[in-house]
Coordinates of C-alpha atoms in Angstrom, one line a residue:
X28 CA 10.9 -14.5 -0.6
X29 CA 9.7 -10.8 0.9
X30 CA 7.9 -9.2 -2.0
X31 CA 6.1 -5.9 -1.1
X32 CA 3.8 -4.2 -2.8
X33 CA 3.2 -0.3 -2.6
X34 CA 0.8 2.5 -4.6
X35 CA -1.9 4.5 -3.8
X36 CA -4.8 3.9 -1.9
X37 CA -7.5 1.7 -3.6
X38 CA -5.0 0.4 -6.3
X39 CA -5.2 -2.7 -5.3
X40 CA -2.6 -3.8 -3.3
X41 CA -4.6 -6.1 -0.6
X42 CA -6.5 -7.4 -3.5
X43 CA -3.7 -8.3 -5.8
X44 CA -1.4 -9.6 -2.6
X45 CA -4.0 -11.9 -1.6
X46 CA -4.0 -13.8 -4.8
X47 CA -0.4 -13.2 -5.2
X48 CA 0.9 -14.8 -2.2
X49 CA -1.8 -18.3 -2.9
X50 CA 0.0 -18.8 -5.9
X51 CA 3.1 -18.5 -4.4
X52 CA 2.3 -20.3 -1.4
X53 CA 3.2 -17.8 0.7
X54 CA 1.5 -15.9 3.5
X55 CA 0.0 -12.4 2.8
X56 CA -0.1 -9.7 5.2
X57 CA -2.1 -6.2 5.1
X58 CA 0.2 -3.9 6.9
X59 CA -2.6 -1.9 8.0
X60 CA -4.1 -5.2 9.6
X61 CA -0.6 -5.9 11.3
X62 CA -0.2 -2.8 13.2
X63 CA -4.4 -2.7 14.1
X64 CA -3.7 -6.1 16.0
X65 CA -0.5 -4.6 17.2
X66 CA -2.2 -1.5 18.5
X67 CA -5.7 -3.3 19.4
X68 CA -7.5 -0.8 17.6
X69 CA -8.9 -0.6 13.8
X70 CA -6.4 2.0 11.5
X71 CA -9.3 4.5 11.8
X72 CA -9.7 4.2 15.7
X73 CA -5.7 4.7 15.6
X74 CA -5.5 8.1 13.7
X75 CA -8.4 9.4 15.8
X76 CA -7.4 8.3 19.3
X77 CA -3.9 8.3 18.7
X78 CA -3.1 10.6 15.9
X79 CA -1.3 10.6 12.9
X80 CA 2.1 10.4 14.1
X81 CA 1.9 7.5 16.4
X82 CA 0.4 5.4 13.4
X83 CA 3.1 6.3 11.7
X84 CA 6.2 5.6 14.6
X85 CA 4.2 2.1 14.8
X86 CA 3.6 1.4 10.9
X87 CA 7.3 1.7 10.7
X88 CA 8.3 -0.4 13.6
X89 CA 5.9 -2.6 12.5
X90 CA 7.5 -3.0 8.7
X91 CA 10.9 -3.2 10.1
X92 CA 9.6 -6.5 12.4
X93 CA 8.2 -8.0 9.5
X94 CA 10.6 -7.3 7.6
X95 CA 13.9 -8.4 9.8
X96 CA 11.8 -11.5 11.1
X97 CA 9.1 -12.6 8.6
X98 CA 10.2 -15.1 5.8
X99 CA 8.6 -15.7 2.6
X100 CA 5.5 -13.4 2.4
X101 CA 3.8 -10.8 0.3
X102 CA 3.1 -7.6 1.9
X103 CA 0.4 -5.0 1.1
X104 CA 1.9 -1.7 2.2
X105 CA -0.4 1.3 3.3
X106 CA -0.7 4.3 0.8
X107 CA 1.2 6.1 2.8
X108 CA 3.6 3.9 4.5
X109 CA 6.7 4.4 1.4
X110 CA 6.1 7.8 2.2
X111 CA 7.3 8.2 6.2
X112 CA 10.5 7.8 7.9
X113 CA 13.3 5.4 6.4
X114 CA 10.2 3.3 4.9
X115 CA 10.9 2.8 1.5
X116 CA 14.9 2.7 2.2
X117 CA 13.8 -0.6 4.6
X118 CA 11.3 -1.9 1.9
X119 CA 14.7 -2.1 -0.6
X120 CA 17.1 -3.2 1.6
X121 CA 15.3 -5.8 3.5
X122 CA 12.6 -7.1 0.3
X123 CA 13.6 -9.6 -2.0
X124 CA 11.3 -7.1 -4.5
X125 CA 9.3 -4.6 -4.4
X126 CA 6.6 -3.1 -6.5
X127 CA 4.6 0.0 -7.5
X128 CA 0.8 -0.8 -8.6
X129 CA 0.3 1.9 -10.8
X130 CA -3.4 3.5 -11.7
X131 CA -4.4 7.1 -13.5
X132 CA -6.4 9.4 -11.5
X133 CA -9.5 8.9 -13.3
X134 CA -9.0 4.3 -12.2
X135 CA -7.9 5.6 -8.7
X136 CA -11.7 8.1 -8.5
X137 CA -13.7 5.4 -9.6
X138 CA -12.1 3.1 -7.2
X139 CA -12.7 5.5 -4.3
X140 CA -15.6 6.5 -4.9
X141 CA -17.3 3.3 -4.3
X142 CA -15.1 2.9 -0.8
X143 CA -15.3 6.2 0.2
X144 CA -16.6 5.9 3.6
X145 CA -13.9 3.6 4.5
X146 CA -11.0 5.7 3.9
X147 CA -10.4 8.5 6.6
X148 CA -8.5 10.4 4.1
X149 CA -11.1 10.7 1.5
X150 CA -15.0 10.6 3.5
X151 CA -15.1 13.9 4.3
X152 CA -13.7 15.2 0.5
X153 CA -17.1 16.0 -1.4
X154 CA -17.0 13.6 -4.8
X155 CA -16.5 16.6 -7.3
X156 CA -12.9 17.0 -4.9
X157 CA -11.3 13.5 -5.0
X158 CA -10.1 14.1 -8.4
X159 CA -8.2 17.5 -7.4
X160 CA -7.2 16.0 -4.1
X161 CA -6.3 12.5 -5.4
X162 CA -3.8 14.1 -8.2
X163 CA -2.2 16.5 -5.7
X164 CA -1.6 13.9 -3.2
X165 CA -0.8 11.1 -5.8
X166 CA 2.1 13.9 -7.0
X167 CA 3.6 14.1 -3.5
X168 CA 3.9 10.3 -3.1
X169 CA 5.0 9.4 -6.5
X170 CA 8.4 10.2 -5.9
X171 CA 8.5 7.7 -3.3
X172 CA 6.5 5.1 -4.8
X173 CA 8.8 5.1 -8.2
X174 CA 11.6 4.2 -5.5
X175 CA 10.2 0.4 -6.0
X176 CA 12.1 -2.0 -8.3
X177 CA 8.9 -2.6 -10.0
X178 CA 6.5 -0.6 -11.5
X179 CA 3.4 -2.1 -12.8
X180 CA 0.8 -0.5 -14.7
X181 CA -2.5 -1.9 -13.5
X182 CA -4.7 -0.2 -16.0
X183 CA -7.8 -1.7 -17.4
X184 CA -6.2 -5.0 -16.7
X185 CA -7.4 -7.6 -14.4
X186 CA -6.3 -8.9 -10.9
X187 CA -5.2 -11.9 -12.3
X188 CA -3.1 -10.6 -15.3
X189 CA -1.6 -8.3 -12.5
X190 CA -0.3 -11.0 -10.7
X191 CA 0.9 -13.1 -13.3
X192 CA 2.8 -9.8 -14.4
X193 CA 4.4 -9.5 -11.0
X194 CA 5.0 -13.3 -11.5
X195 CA 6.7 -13.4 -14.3
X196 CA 9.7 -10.3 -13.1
X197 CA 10.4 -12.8 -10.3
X198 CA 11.6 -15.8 -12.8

């Protein structure tokens, strides 16, 4: 069982994976976390070391390992990881499902807001920005992200209602 699990940043795909993949049994993996022990560096030290493009030549041979190698796990994708190269194309050949945690804007602000010195994307976007910035960007990547077998609205709803959500599409 290869269940990945894609959406925007902060929607709660580490969060929700993590809980996911102890009910299952399975292992989780964080993406991100994968290709920082790959690479030795944290994602941030990547982007400004290494650029942009080398994460993303890594994060995709990185999925495609996992993917071709890796039984029985639940995967926390990066926000932008469905949205480079052959990604999602890989995530629905090689997955056993795949799903899209789905926030509005206003959710996905609140969320960021709080973690906004952790995301490179975001920390240097003043606070009365991210909602402009988080739409635009959230309207590039949809396309990609509605490419999942699954979409799940994550709305007002808890982690736990989430998962058994996710749960109950994989009976």
């Amino acid at each position: 069982m290869k269940l990945v699990l894609v959406g925007y940043m902060a929607s709660g795909k580490s969060t929700i994976g993590k809980i996911l993949a102890n009910s299952l049994k399975v292992d989780f993996i964080d993406l991100d976390n994968a290709i920082a022990t790959e690479v030795g560096l944290p994602v941030p030290e990547i982007f400004k070391k290494k650029g942009e493009l080398f994460f993303r030549k890594t994060e995709t041979q990185v999925l495609k390992n996992l993917l071709m190698h890796k039984k029985n796990f639940v995967l926390a994708t990066g926000g932008g990881t469905p949205c480079y190269g052959n990604n999602m194309k890989l995530i629905n050949e090689m997955a056993a499902s795949s799903f899209f945690l789905k926030l509005p804007i206003p959710s996905l602000v609140e969320r960021i807001l709080k973690e906004k010195d952790t995301r490179p994307l975001v920390a240097n976007i003043p606070d009365e920005g991210l909602p402009e910035f988080i739409g635009k960007h959230l309207f590039e990547r949809i396309t990609f992200y509605s490419q999942t077998e699954n979409t799940i609205n994550c709305d007002k709803k808890s982690a736990e209602e989430i998962v058994e959500e996710i749960k109950s599409l994989l009976l």
